[in-house]
Amino acid sequence: MAKSDQILDEHIASEYKYGWFDPIEMDTAPKGLSEDIVRFISAKKNEPAWLLEWRLKAYRHWLTMEEPRHWAHISYPPVNFQDIIYYAAPKKKEGVKSFDEVDPELLKTFEKLGISLEEQKRLVGMESNIAVDAVIDSVSVKTTFKETLAEKGIIFCSFSEAVHEHPELVKKYLGSVVPHTDNFYAALNSAVFSDGSFCYIPKGVRCPMELSTYFRINSAGTGQFERTLIIADEGSYVSYLEGCTAPQRDENQLHAAVVEIVAHKNGEVKYSTVQNWYPGDKDGKGGVYNFVTKRGICLEENAKISWTQVETGSAITWKYPSVILKGDNSVGEFYSVAVTNNMQQADTGTKMIHIGKNTRSTIVSKGISAGKSNNSYRGLVRISRGAKNARNFSQCDSLLMGDKCGAHTFPYIEIKDKSGIVEHEATTSKIGEDQIFYCNQRGIETEKAVALIVNGYCKEVLNQLPMEFAVEARKLLAVSLEGSVG
Amino acid sequence: MSNMLTIENLHAGVPEKKIIKGLSLTVKPGEVHAIMGPNGSGKSTLSSVLAGKEDFEVTAGTVLYEGKDLLEMSPEERAREGVFLAFQYPVEIPGVSNVNFLKTALNEIREHKGLGPIDAAEFLKLIKEKQSLVELQGSLANRSVNEGFSGGEKKRNEIFQMAVLEPRLCILDETDSGLDIDALRIVANGVNKLRSKDRSFIVITHYQRLLDYIVPDVVHVLYDGKIVKSGTKDLALELEAKGYDWIKKEFVEA
């Protein structure tokens, strides 16, 4: 018994691999939130007047809103919004002209994250299939492969850059899917968002590589409020990847992002996330509060938006990547694996809003709870009046490890059109000791056995991820659940 | 010739009940031992204890496997050292392909032997070759571990895994239960092809039927947690003809 306790402790101690802090020189705003701070951020980014106005409108609206504390199956002390730094950027050295002059600490951070921009840089012109945008704290520091993409007319850059170089696109689409009035955190984000990624795929272009953004919270006391906007024009296709990590800290950190996706006629966007924000320690101290609004709209016919998420991090995850199926024959998909261990809480799911005719949606959600965690699936399927022959299939599975965790399912189904067909399947199971023993008897140790069993359980979702990401996600699942079976 | 397995005065059970009560057994390399006995005599407990299942507690006695203390080893160490249990009820693992499962297991065993992971092409060849041993369809190897397998397929899959992992001590826990005569023949043939001078078998069964195909060197009768009688394969025939009552009687009177 003592031996297994020791192994358990070691595993818990070694759990979070990305918990370091790098002493990158930062340029930060004073703590707290006010109109002045909103103006400060906008000025820092040298923004046009219309955007400042947009932010201020959002800020004023936010002031009238209340923090949503009751409907989700999560509990945490109230957030003090005046105790957060809303802007932090790696300090720019005077006259940085080339990549080589970038703060070496910054490059080290990326290397530790496994991105290695140096390597990426060397790969320019050679065969590679991922372009990376890296966002530290509030700003995007480097985007790779921009030139290669530009040849096809693809725009992939930081949000701030897009504001200056493609204002007409930003103006047209910003807030068109998630308006600033949408919810408390979306309003907050609209007021103070500092950077993020912007991506536009022109008509008929199939993006030749995976586009990827790595988000990292580095500074203490900083909130991260990035904003991502992806537009797939007629007949275009893009696969977009997002990865996140944060240092291990005792206090909670706030992350409130907004992602908007617009898919035009015959356009397709595949959005994959591996979220590994710091989850807090085993007693629930520290960790990221992840309050995120992600939504896509299939604006015209035959558009398709697919969300795949692997959520292993954060102390609290509150996130419902959704699809508005407006165009006829459009398709929405949501594939999710959400893992909670120790004291983590997740309330996550999706919304599929069927408006167009013959629209189809698929929801596959796999929740895994271990330790003393709580894991909830919350999903809405709405078949609006006039959405003839809409179809939805939902499958929500929960896997429990140990006897101190919780799994919950909250499906909401609203059908306003009689021709709609909605199917919902749900299962709850436990990792069986007999399964683990069977693996042991074949020479596979318990930790590996759990990883194997969990990977099998999540297979349908992991299969949706691009190759490199799937490998990463598998490893992450194993790490997140280490020590969860004694 | 040194012993493959030496069990001496083994006592084991669950907290509220003693099941094995002073069992001794010696198995030499290349031998096939059949263990028979009525329900509740402790046959399956013996296989579980040898494989290291945590539910059972050993209260006395020793078990030496190739000279090493088997009871000190974790279940996975035992497996890596060459102890294989063909389960009475093979477990389903949804979403994990049979091939992936076997490859993981094989590589763990190889690593234990100081070998690197097996080459993909070599592994495929191995799988193909061993599949034919138990007439297992190619598609079964790619399906999830035991999921949706018929009773017969599950048992054949156990022998298939055994063939791939090449253990030295194979414990067959009622591998014949739930098999029709054709499946029984296939499974037994598979086992017979795996017999060699370095590999030993402990075949736990209720029925003599299996022993028509897998001919044992020694037959033991387990009763009330002890081996009460040992003999040649003729003992199995005698049991088949007379049932277990005379053993019980003899044992009680003794």
XYZ file of C-alpha atoms in Angstrom:
740
model
C 0.000 0.000 0.000
C 2.767 2.397 0.979
C 4.502 1.685 -2.287
C 1.457 2.433 -4.381
C 0.918 5.667 -2.412
C 4.441 6.683 -3.207
C 3.988 5.980 -6.900
C 0.747 7.925 -6.835
C 2.420 10.933 -5.210
C 5.257 10.905 -7.688
C 2.842 10.878 -10.562
C 0.778 13.705 -9.195
C 3.918 15.724 -8.620
C 5.078 15.143 -12.167
C 1.741 15.793 -13.709
C 1.953 19.154 -15.440
C 4.784 19.346 -17.906
C 4.386 22.963 -18.943
C 4.439 24.619 -15.516
C 7.565 26.708 -15.948
C 7.790 30.486 -16.031
C 10.169 32.314 -18.342
C 11.669 35.651 -17.352
C 10.720 37.361 -20.587
C 10.735 41.126 -20.274
C 7.171 42.321 -20.369
C 5.311 45.472 -21.145
C 2.189 45.453 -18.964
C -0.863 47.573 -18.240
C -1.677 48.532 -14.643
C -3.996 46.137 -12.814
C -7.741 46.540 -13.095
C -10.357 47.431 -15.661
C -11.785 50.800 -16.666
C -12.490 52.767 -19.829
C -8.948 54.055 -19.514
C -7.561 50.543 -19.671
C -9.638 49.821 -22.760
C -8.252 52.998 -24.324
C -4.755 52.040 -23.166
C -4.950 48.658 -24.919
C -6.365 50.190 -28.081
C -3.654 52.862 -28.078
C -0.901 50.304 -27.460
C -2.082 48.546 -30.548
C -2.415 51.741 -32.485
C -5.956 50.897 -33.431
C -8.311 52.829 -35.682
C -11.097 54.811 -34.034
C -13.866 52.436 -35.107
C -12.290 49.583 -33.209
C -11.844 51.637 -30.054
C -15.526 52.588 -30.302
C -16.411 48.922 -30.736
C -14.434 48.036 -27.628
C -15.955 50.829 -25.555
C -19.449 49.798 -26.575
C -18.664 46.269 -25.442
C -17.146 47.531 -22.191
C -20.200 49.648 -21.384
C -22.459 46.735 -22.119
C -20.324 44.452 -19.934
C -20.798 46.831 -17.008
C -24.545 46.170 -17.184
C -24.083 42.391 -17.109
C -23.733 39.982 -14.234
C -21.171 37.235 -13.949
C -23.034 34.014 -14.764
C -22.565 31.989 -11.612
C -25.511 29.685 -11.302
C -26.535 27.682 -14.321
C -23.320 25.801 -15.001
C -22.376 22.818 -12.863
C -19.232 24.461 -11.498
C -18.365 26.327 -8.333
C -15.605 28.825 -7.615
C -15.175 32.043 -5.637
C -16.240 35.244 -7.433
C -13.592 36.614 -9.787
C -12.197 40.024 -8.822
C -12.036 41.710 -12.192
C -10.062 44.629 -10.750
C -7.264 42.325 -9.688
C -6.327 41.242 -13.198
C -3.783 42.656 -15.607
C -5.521 43.030 -18.945
C -2.519 43.604 -21.124
C 0.931 42.032 -21.085
C 3.248 41.808 -24.043
C 6.820 40.611 -24.420
C 8.858 43.854 -24.569
C 9.991 44.639 -28.050
C 13.657 45.394 -28.385
C 14.512 48.532 -30.280
C 14.573 48.007 -34.000
C 14.018 44.274 -34.241
C 14.265 43.679 -37.940
C 14.913 40.027 -38.295
C 13.921 36.858 -36.585
C 17.403 36.470 -35.130
C 16.977 39.539 -32.957
C 13.937 38.204 -31.110
C 14.393 37.833 -27.328
C 16.219 34.540 -26.877
C 14.130 33.830 -23.749
C 11.094 33.891 -25.982
C 12.596 31.455 -28.401
C 13.497 29.185 -25.510
C 9.866 29.240 -24.407
C 8.782 28.030 -27.801
C 11.373 25.348 -27.881
C 10.130 24.067 -24.540
C 6.625 24.073 -25.943
C 7.910 21.862 -28.690
C 7.204 24.340 -31.468
C 10.739 25.462 -32.169
C 10.291 28.443 -34.410
C 13.964 28.163 -35.251
C 13.208 24.848 -36.780
C 10.109 26.190 -38.418
C 12.183 28.932 -39.923
C 14.699 26.540 -41.341
C 11.859 24.616 -42.856
C 10.614 27.561 -44.870
C 10.668 26.595 -48.497
C 10.972 22.958 -47.626
C 8.228 20.453 -47.109
C 6.194 21.000 -43.989
C 2.516 21.061 -43.310
C 1.941 23.322 -40.349
C 2.066 27.084 -40.166
C 2.275 28.456 -36.648
C 1.081 31.630 -35.006
C 2.342 31.936 -31.442
C 0.560 34.058 -28.874
C 2.228 34.774 -25.524
C 0.035 36.386 -22.931
C -1.694 39.062 -24.943
C 0.135 39.375 -28.205
C 1.027 37.350 -31.203
C 4.806 37.187 -31.440
C 5.511 35.324 -34.585
C 3.668 33.817 -37.471
C 5.462 31.395 -39.733
C 4.943 30.542 -43.385
C 3.115 33.783 -44.028
C 4.774 34.268 -47.378
C 4.089 30.747 -48.571
C 0.433 31.166 -47.710
C 0.220 34.618 -49.273
C 1.004 33.117 -52.664
C -2.376 31.370 -52.516
C -4.070 34.512 -51.265
C -4.478 33.064 -47.800
C -4.245 35.550 -44.982
C -2.898 34.098 -41.752
C -1.614 36.639 -39.297
C -2.062 38.072 -35.844
C -5.340 39.797 -35.172
C -3.611 43.163 -34.637
C -1.924 42.898 -37.974
C -5.225 42.077 -39.647
C -6.783 45.187 -38.129
C -4.162 47.305 -39.894
C -3.759 45.417 -43.117
C -7.219 44.020 -43.768
C -9.559 46.399 -41.908
C -12.431 45.775 -44.338
C -12.473 42.040 -43.544
C -12.135 42.546 -39.811
C -14.854 45.184 -39.806
C -17.177 42.956 -41.799
C -16.833 39.827 -39.702
C -15.776 40.877 -36.190
C -18.666 40.198 -33.821
C -20.820 38.822 -36.625
C -21.003 35.372 -35.031
C -20.432 36.230 -31.382
C -21.772 39.759 -30.814
C -20.405 41.694 -27.854
C -23.803 41.325 -26.190
C -23.687 37.531 -26.373
C -22.591 36.746 -22.840
C -20.627 38.155 -19.921
C -17.237 36.793 -20.961
C -17.726 37.508 -24.653
C -18.495 41.118 -23.728
C -15.389 41.282 -21.552
C -13.290 39.823 -24.320
C -14.694 42.288 -26.850
C -13.612 45.164 -24.613
C -10.112 44.042 -23.747
C -8.989 41.436 -26.302
C -5.405 42.082 -27.125
C -4.506 39.718 -29.904
C -5.195 36.368 -31.471
C -5.140 34.883 -34.902
C -6.833 35.936 -38.080
C -7.341 33.684 -41.006
C -8.995 34.188 -44.367
C -9.137 31.565 -47.088
C -10.174 33.009 -50.443
C -12.695 31.518 -52.864
C -11.932 28.047 -54.089
C -8.653 27.693 -52.214
C -7.823 24.602 -50.264
C -5.311 25.614 -47.625
C -2.246 23.442 -48.318
C -1.150 23.173 -44.698
C -2.579 23.010 -41.213
C -2.785 26.461 -39.653
C -1.916 26.475 -35.999
C -1.886 28.855 -33.059
C -0.131 28.199 -29.781
C -1.423 30.184 -26.848
C 0.581 30.597 -23.697
C -0.110 32.535 -20.519
C 3.281 33.413 -19.052
C 3.034 36.458 -16.774
C 1.575 36.352 -13.277
C -1.781 37.956 -12.582
C -2.489 38.278 -16.258
C -5.687 37.413 -17.972
C -5.578 36.168 -21.509
C -8.240 37.459 -23.849
C -7.467 36.441 -27.361
C -9.780 36.627 -30.274
C -9.667 34.402 -33.291
C -11.519 34.980 -36.514
C -11.574 32.438 -39.315
C -13.306 32.990 -42.615
C -13.648 30.327 -45.276
C -14.899 31.925 -48.448
C -16.886 30.042 -51.105
C -15.596 26.561 -51.821
C -12.518 26.905 -49.629
C -11.137 24.596 -46.966
C -8.928 25.022 -43.935
C -7.859 22.895 -41.014
C -6.979 24.965 -37.986
C -5.241 23.823 -34.810
C -5.030 25.465 -31.431
C -2.851 24.483 -28.467
C -2.631 26.095 -25.039
C -0.408 25.921 -21.954
C 0.283 28.068 -18.908
C 2.784 28.135 -16.009
C 2.035 26.458 -12.733
C 0.879 29.136 -10.295
C -0.921 29.198 -6.970
C -3.440 31.860 -7.928
C -6.138 31.330 -10.499
C -5.729 32.896 -13.897
C -8.518 33.980 -16.175
C -8.705 33.031 -19.816
C -11.693 34.385 -21.717
C -11.301 33.918 -25.431
C -13.664 34.293 -28.343
C -13.409 32.313 -31.548
C -15.614 33.138 -34.518
C -15.813 31.060 -37.668
C -17.654 31.955 -40.838
C -18.084 29.381 -43.586
C -19.538 30.557 -46.875
C -21.147 28.448 -49.621
C -19.368 25.093 -49.952
C -16.716 26.298 -47.526
C -15.334 24.050 -44.824
C -13.501 24.739 -41.580
C -12.106 22.057 -39.352
C -11.078 23.461 -35.972
C -9.093 21.320 -33.558
C -8.072 22.243 -30.036
C -5.812 20.583 -27.549
C -6.345 22.589 -24.385
C -3.788 22.039 -21.670
C -3.978 25.115 -19.476
C -2.570 24.538 -16.004
C -5.283 22.613 -14.091
C -4.228 23.557 -10.552
C -2.573 21.215 -8.069
C -4.113 18.109 -6.596
C -5.833 20.102 -3.831
C -7.378 22.482 -6.331
C -5.000 25.376 -5.687
C -4.301 27.551 -8.700
C -5.154 26.768 -12.279
C -6.726 28.560 -15.190
C -10.378 29.571 -15.358
C -11.221 28.884 -18.938
C -14.374 30.767 -19.959
C -14.470 30.613 -23.687
C -17.025 31.381 -26.376
C -16.503 29.549 -29.629
C -19.039 29.643 -32.384
C -19.208 29.124 -36.085
C -21.828 29.908 -38.664
C -22.514 27.983 -41.852
C -23.709 31.106 -43.568
C -24.699 29.618 -46.890
C -25.551 26.283 -48.428
C -23.326 23.203 -48.174
C -21.009 24.828 -45.685
C -19.400 22.681 -43.023
C -17.876 23.443 -39.649
C -16.320 20.787 -37.495
C -15.065 21.285 -33.933
C -12.763 18.754 -32.346
C -11.544 19.403 -28.837
C -9.383 17.565 -26.380
C -9.740 19.321 -23.048
C -7.326 18.132 -20.407
C -6.336 21.325 -18.620
C -7.808 24.243 -16.673
C -9.202 24.342 -13.168
C -12.541 25.245 -14.706
C -13.600 24.745 -18.287
C -16.742 26.496 -19.446
C -16.976 26.146 -23.146
C -19.560 25.268 -25.787
C -18.191 25.363 -29.337
C -21.323 25.766 -31.426
C -22.508 25.811 -34.996
C -25.336 27.850 -36.457
C -26.545 25.903 -39.473
C -28.077 28.692 -41.477
C -27.338 27.610 -45.029
C -29.370 24.749 -46.506
C -27.602 21.366 -46.478
C -24.948 22.670 -44.140
C -23.182 20.377 -41.676
C -22.026 20.896 -38.100
C -19.886 18.517 -36.095
C -18.627 18.448 -32.526
C -16.168 15.849 -31.296
C -15.003 16.248 -27.752
C -12.885 14.555 -25.151
C -12.931 16.283 -21.777
C -10.747 14.922 -19.017
C -10.968 16.082 -15.425
C -8.720 14.858 -12.640
C -8.082 15.898 -9.011
C -10.272 18.961 -8.308
C -10.884 20.038 -11.920
C -14.341 21.059 -13.083
C -15.599 21.014 -16.634
C -18.964 22.067 -17.973
C -18.634 21.725 -21.682
C -20.597 20.717 -24.737
C -22.019 22.327 -27.821
C -24.972 24.012 -29.444
C -26.239 22.985 -32.837
C -28.749 25.503 -34.130
C -30.540 24.187 -37.212
C -32.089 26.935 -39.320
C -31.545 25.852 -42.937
C -33.214 22.917 -44.675
C -31.595 19.482 -44.714
C -29.008 20.563 -42.188
C -27.172 17.843 -40.327
C -25.235 17.788 -37.094
C -23.246 15.186 -35.197
C -22.194 15.374 -31.566
C -19.787 12.893 -30.031
C -18.772 13.727 -26.483
C -16.506 11.605 -24.322
C -16.127 12.710 -20.727
C -13.546 11.174 -18.435
C -13.610 11.941 -14.727
C -10.964 10.943 -12.216
C -9.912 12.059 -8.738
C -12.491 14.311 -7.099
C -13.351 16.090 -10.306
C -16.673 16.974 -11.858
C -17.329 16.600 -15.536
C -20.542 17.742 -17.208
C -21.735 17.591 -20.759
C -24.175 20.359 -21.605
C -25.517 20.504 -25.105
C -28.346 22.098 -27.012
C -29.848 20.831 -30.249
C -32.383 23.236 -31.685
C -34.391 22.515 -34.799
C -35.919 25.872 -35.701
C -39.242 26.320 -37.459
C -38.669 25.873 -41.185
C -35.529 23.758 -40.760
C -37.065 20.998 -42.877
C -35.560 17.537 -42.592
C -32.894 18.570 -40.137
C -31.051 15.706 -38.504
C -28.962 15.385 -35.409
C -27.170 12.502 -33.854
C -25.733 12.891 -30.358
C -23.670 10.465 -28.391
C -22.545 11.347 -24.885
C -20.399 8.881 -23.024
C -18.965 9.242 -19.552
C -16.142 7.233 -18.088
C -15.512 7.230 -14.361
C -12.240 6.386 -12.676
C -12.423 5.795 -8.945
C -15.429 6.548 -6.756
C -14.963 10.206 -5.805
C -15.620 11.893 -9.135
C -18.811 12.918 -10.863
C -20.149 12.755 -14.413
C -23.271 14.604 -15.511
C -25.148 15.012 -18.759
C -27.474 17.924 -19.506
C -28.919 17.551 -22.989
C -31.365 20.228 -24.156
C -33.448 19.415 -27.203
C -35.808 21.929 -28.809
C -37.694 20.825 -31.887
C -39.900 23.376 -33.626
C -40.184 21.561 -36.935
C -41.904 18.203 -37.141
C -39.723 16.881 -39.952
C -36.616 16.960 -37.744
C -35.007 13.790 -36.481
C -32.930 13.931 -33.316
C -31.206 10.940 -31.795
C -29.489 10.951 -28.437
C -27.457 8.137 -26.939
C -25.731 8.250 -23.596
C -23.657 5.786 -21.594
C -21.784 5.860 -18.307
C -19.124 3.295 -17.528
C -16.267 2.667 -15.175
C -12.781 1.580 -16.055
C -12.902 -1.988 -14.909
C -10.276 -3.499 -12.645
C -10.706 -6.607 -14.733
C -9.663 -4.645 -17.840
C -6.565 -3.351 -16.068
C -5.679 -6.791 -14.730
C -6.101 -8.272 -18.194
C -3.561 -5.736 -19.531
C -1.239 -6.373 -16.558
C -1.347 -10.082 -17.290
C -0.131 -9.373 -20.799
C 2.842 -7.413 -19.465
C 1.355 -3.921 -19.618
C 1.723 -1.855 -16.422
C -1.277 -0.107 -14.929
C -0.495 3.466 -16.093
C -0.039 2.273 -19.644
C -3.123 0.106 -19.407
C -5.230 3.099 -18.359
C -3.838 5.133 -21.253
C -4.610 2.293 -23.643
C -8.160 1.855 -22.367
C -8.851 5.613 -22.363
C -7.450 6.014 -25.852
C -9.700 3.212 -27.026
C -12.657 4.908 -25.396
C -11.836 8.231 -27.122
C -10.919 6.722 -30.457
C -13.801 8.226 -32.432
C -12.760 11.713 -31.350
C -8.992 11.288 -31.603
C -9.441 9.951 -35.136
C -10.780 13.373 -36.090
C -7.529 15.095 -35.170
C -4.736 15.696 -37.661
C -1.942 13.148 -37.292
C 0.638 15.192 -35.342
C -2.006 16.520 -33.026
C -3.475 13.091 -32.377
C -0.099 11.813 -31.218
C 0.248 14.805 -28.886
C -3.294 14.351 -27.581
C -2.710 10.674 -26.820
C 0.360 11.500 -24.767
C -1.474 14.280 -22.993
C -4.371 12.016 -22.068
C -1.951 9.565 -20.523
C -0.178 12.313 -18.542
C -3.431 13.876 -17.345
C -4.643 10.607 -15.924
C -1.369 9.467 -14.384
C -1.861 8.316 -10.833
C -5.633 8.274 -11.116
C -5.815 4.511 -10.602
C -4.031 3.545 -7.382
C 16.638 -30.513 -14.733
C 15.494 -27.608 -12.586
C 11.828 -26.949 -11.977
C 9.752 -24.468 -13.922
C 7.341 -23.989 -11.064
C 7.496 -25.098 -7.445
C 4.501 -24.440 -5.216
C 4.932 -25.405 -1.593
C 2.229 -25.478 1.054
C 0.317 -22.573 -0.495
C -2.477 -21.000 1.514
C -4.564 -18.290 -0.121
C -8.029 -16.823 -0.231
C -10.136 -13.726 0.165
C -10.247 -11.954 3.561
C -13.404 -13.712 4.693
C -12.610 -17.159 3.278
C -9.678 -19.535 2.917
C -9.758 -21.213 -0.480
C -6.330 -22.752 -1.110
C -5.291 -24.723 1.946
C -1.816 -26.142 1.693
C -1.333 -26.813 -2.003
C 1.950 -28.174 -3.328
C 2.807 -28.737 -6.983
C 5.968 -29.124 -9.046
C 6.054 -28.543 -12.785
C 9.124 -29.274 -14.904
C 9.917 -27.617 -18.251
C 8.000 -29.192 -21.122
C 5.403 -30.836 -18.893
C 1.650 -30.536 -19.193
C -0.222 -30.756 -15.902
C -3.989 -31.017 -15.807
C -5.796 -29.822 -12.717
C -9.295 -31.147 -12.282
C -11.732 -30.899 -9.472
C -15.318 -30.194 -8.527
C -16.796 -26.693 -8.402
C -15.447 -24.590 -5.578
C -12.320 -26.684 -5.072
C -10.069 -23.659 -5.758
C -9.015 -24.192 -9.390
C -9.648 -20.660 -10.591
C -8.261 -19.178 -7.383
C -5.019 -21.013 -8.061
C -4.737 -19.502 -11.540
C -5.559 -16.022 -10.198
C -2.963 -16.304 -7.446
C -0.321 -17.442 -9.919
C -1.145 -14.499 -12.206
C -1.075 -12.055 -9.267
C -4.660 -10.890 -9.049
C -4.927 -8.481 -6.103
C -8.272 -9.794 -4.841
C -6.557 -12.839 -3.424
C -4.263 -12.839 -0.444
C -1.525 -15.386 0.095
C -1.277 -16.207 3.796
C 1.389 -18.914 3.720
C 3.619 -20.941 1.435
C 6.031 -20.217 -1.392
C 5.887 -20.188 -5.172
C 9.119 -20.351 -7.109
C 9.068 -19.714 -10.853
C 12.350 -20.596 -12.540
C 13.961 -20.241 -9.134
C 12.555 -16.760 -8.489
C 9.961 -15.768 -5.903
C 6.833 -15.376 -8.034
C 4.735 -13.892 -5.232
C 7.112 -10.934 -4.933
C 6.492 -9.918 -8.537
C 3.754 -7.588 -9.813
C 1.303 -9.096 -12.313
C 3.024 -7.360 -15.236
C 6.458 -8.551 -14.094
C 5.171 -12.117 -14.008
C 3.811 -11.712 -17.528
C 7.087 -10.249 -18.774
C 8.963 -13.114 -17.140
C 6.920 -15.537 -19.202
C 3.824 -16.434 -17.181
C 0.685 -16.389 -19.306
C -2.880 -16.848 -18.157
C -5.500 -17.758 -20.729
C -8.562 -16.254 -19.046
C -11.731 -18.179 -18.412
C -13.616 -14.977 -19.252
C -11.468 -12.880 -21.620
C -12.056 -9.164 -21.044
C -13.360 -6.732 -23.686
C -11.491 -3.474 -24.287
C -13.600 -1.306 -26.643
C -11.766 0.851 -29.166
C -8.402 -0.853 -28.675
C -7.544 -3.046 -31.617
C -6.359 -6.552 -30.948
C -3.243 -5.860 -32.975
C -2.379 -2.669 -31.104
C -2.977 -4.403 -27.795
C -0.731 -7.312 -28.703
C 1.982 -5.058 -30.064
C 2.005 -3.054 -26.831
C 2.211 -6.255 -24.790
C 4.884 -7.775 -26.979
C 7.025 -4.644 -26.829
C 6.769 -4.552 -23.027
C 8.009 -8.121 -22.912
C 10.762 -7.375 -25.420
C 11.880 -4.343 -23.445
C 12.067 -6.521 -20.350
C 14.383 -8.832 -22.273
C 16.502 -5.873 -23.331
C 15.240 -5.894 -26.904
C 14.003 -2.910 -28.898
C 10.439 -2.549 -30.177
C 9.514 -4.983 -32.917
C 9.733 -3.822 -36.499
C 6.314 -3.206 -38.082
C 6.819 -5.599 -40.985
C 8.224 -8.287 -38.730
C 5.247 -7.913 -36.406
C 2.787 -8.285 -39.268
C 4.506 -11.445 -40.375
C 4.406 -12.816 -36.843
C 0.701 -12.042 -36.485
C -0.123 -13.749 -39.772
C 1.822 -16.823 -38.879
C 0.312 -17.177 -35.393
C -3.230 -16.462 -36.552
C -3.229 -19.537 -38.705
C -2.326 -21.575 -35.639
C -5.809 -21.074 -34.196
C -7.580 -20.485 -37.523
C -8.371 -16.915 -36.500
C -9.695 -14.688 -39.288
C -7.548 -11.709 -40.244
C -10.390 -9.312 -39.541
C -10.572 -10.414 -35.915
C -7.044 -9.209 -35.307
C -8.082 -5.717 -36.330
C -11.230 -5.608 -34.244
C -11.336 -4.267 -30.698
C -9.979 -6.653 -28.077
C -12.636 -9.345 -27.584
C -15.453 -6.896 -28.324
C -18.327 -8.646 -30.035
C -16.355 -11.897 -30.241
C -18.260 -15.137 -29.842
C -17.310 -17.365 -26.919
C -15.225 -19.540 -29.208
C -13.483 -16.577 -30.816
C -12.534 -15.204 -27.421
C -10.889 -18.457 -26.396
C -9.091 -18.762 -29.719
C -7.920 -15.183 -29.272
C -6.382 -16.121 -25.924
C -4.386 -18.919 -27.530
C -3.449 -16.583 -30.384
C -2.069 -14.062 -27.868
C -0.227 -16.857 -26.153
C 1.329 -17.873 -29.451
C 2.517 -14.322 -30.144
C 3.863 -13.590 -26.665
C 5.659 -16.945 -26.375
C 5.457 -17.466 -22.609
C 7.235 -20.317 -20.818
C 4.518 -21.102 -18.294
C 0.993 -21.186 -19.729
C -2.001 -21.445 -17.441
C -5.233 -22.359 -19.211
C -8.177 -21.545 -16.970
C -11.137 -23.590 -18.188
C -10.292 -22.752 -21.749
C -12.686 -25.478 -22.863
C -15.744 -24.019 -21.149
C -18.371 -22.807 -23.602
C -16.670 -24.334 -26.620
C -18.384 -26.578 -29.139
C -16.521 -29.625 -30.334
C -15.011 -27.924 -33.410
C -13.769 -24.907 -31.476
C -12.382 -27.242 -28.821
C -10.415 -29.122 -31.454
C -9.032 -25.877 -32.919
C -7.993 -24.520 -29.523
C -6.417 -27.834 -28.504
C -4.523 -28.077 -31.778
C -3.196 -24.570 -31.230
C -2.002 -25.511 -27.768
C -0.414 -28.727 -29.000
C 1.556 -26.855 -31.633
C 2.903 -24.616 -28.888
C 4.111 -27.513 -26.753
C 7.878 -27.652 -26.535
C 10.567 -28.911 -24.202
C 10.986 -25.458 -22.611
C 7.342 -24.599 -22.234
C 5.054 -25.919 -19.500
C 1.287 -25.922 -19.256
C -1.140 -25.996 -16.380
C -4.499 -26.939 -17.842
C -7.405 -26.299 -15.505
C -10.583 -28.048 -16.555
C -13.788 -29.623 -15.374
C -13.971 -32.193 -18.084
C -11.873 -34.997 -19.377
C -12.969 -34.103 -22.930
C -10.215 -31.459 -23.382
C -7.588 -33.960 -22.264
C -8.447 -36.236 -25.194
C -6.881 -33.522 -27.334
C -4.284 -32.046 -24.998
C -2.758 -35.152 -23.487
C -1.302 -34.310 -20.070
C 1.797 -35.787 -18.448
C 0.219 -35.576 -15.010
C -3.349 -35.219 -13.796
C -4.073 -33.729 -10.366
C -7.302 -33.683 -8.472
C -7.903 -30.549 -6.492
C -10.348 -30.798 -3.638
C -10.987 -28.353 -0.827
C -7.911 -26.307 -1.651
C -5.439 -29.202 -1.790
C -4.193 -31.641 -4.345
C -5.580 -34.894 -3.073
C -4.633 -37.248 -5.863
C -2.180 -37.250 -8.765
C -1.779 -39.713 -11.560
C -1.472 -40.275 -15.282
C -4.082 -39.393 -17.873
C -5.947 -42.522 -16.839
C -6.927 -40.725 -13.655
C -8.893 -38.249 -15.761
C -10.738 -41.123 -17.434
C -11.499 -42.629 -14.067
C -12.896 -39.299 -12.855
C -14.999 -39.044 -15.963
C -16.451 -42.480 -15.321
C -16.936 -42.257 -11.558
C -17.431 -38.526 -10.884
C -15.848 -36.767 -7.943
C -17.840 -38.388 -5.147
C -15.413 -41.212 -4.510
C -12.582 -38.679 -4.174
C -14.581 -36.684 -1.665
C -15.394 -39.828 0.266
C -11.832 -41.092 0.204
C -10.572 -37.704 1.276
C -12.993 -37.303 4.120
C -12.299 -40.824 5.384
C -8.550 -40.392 5.190
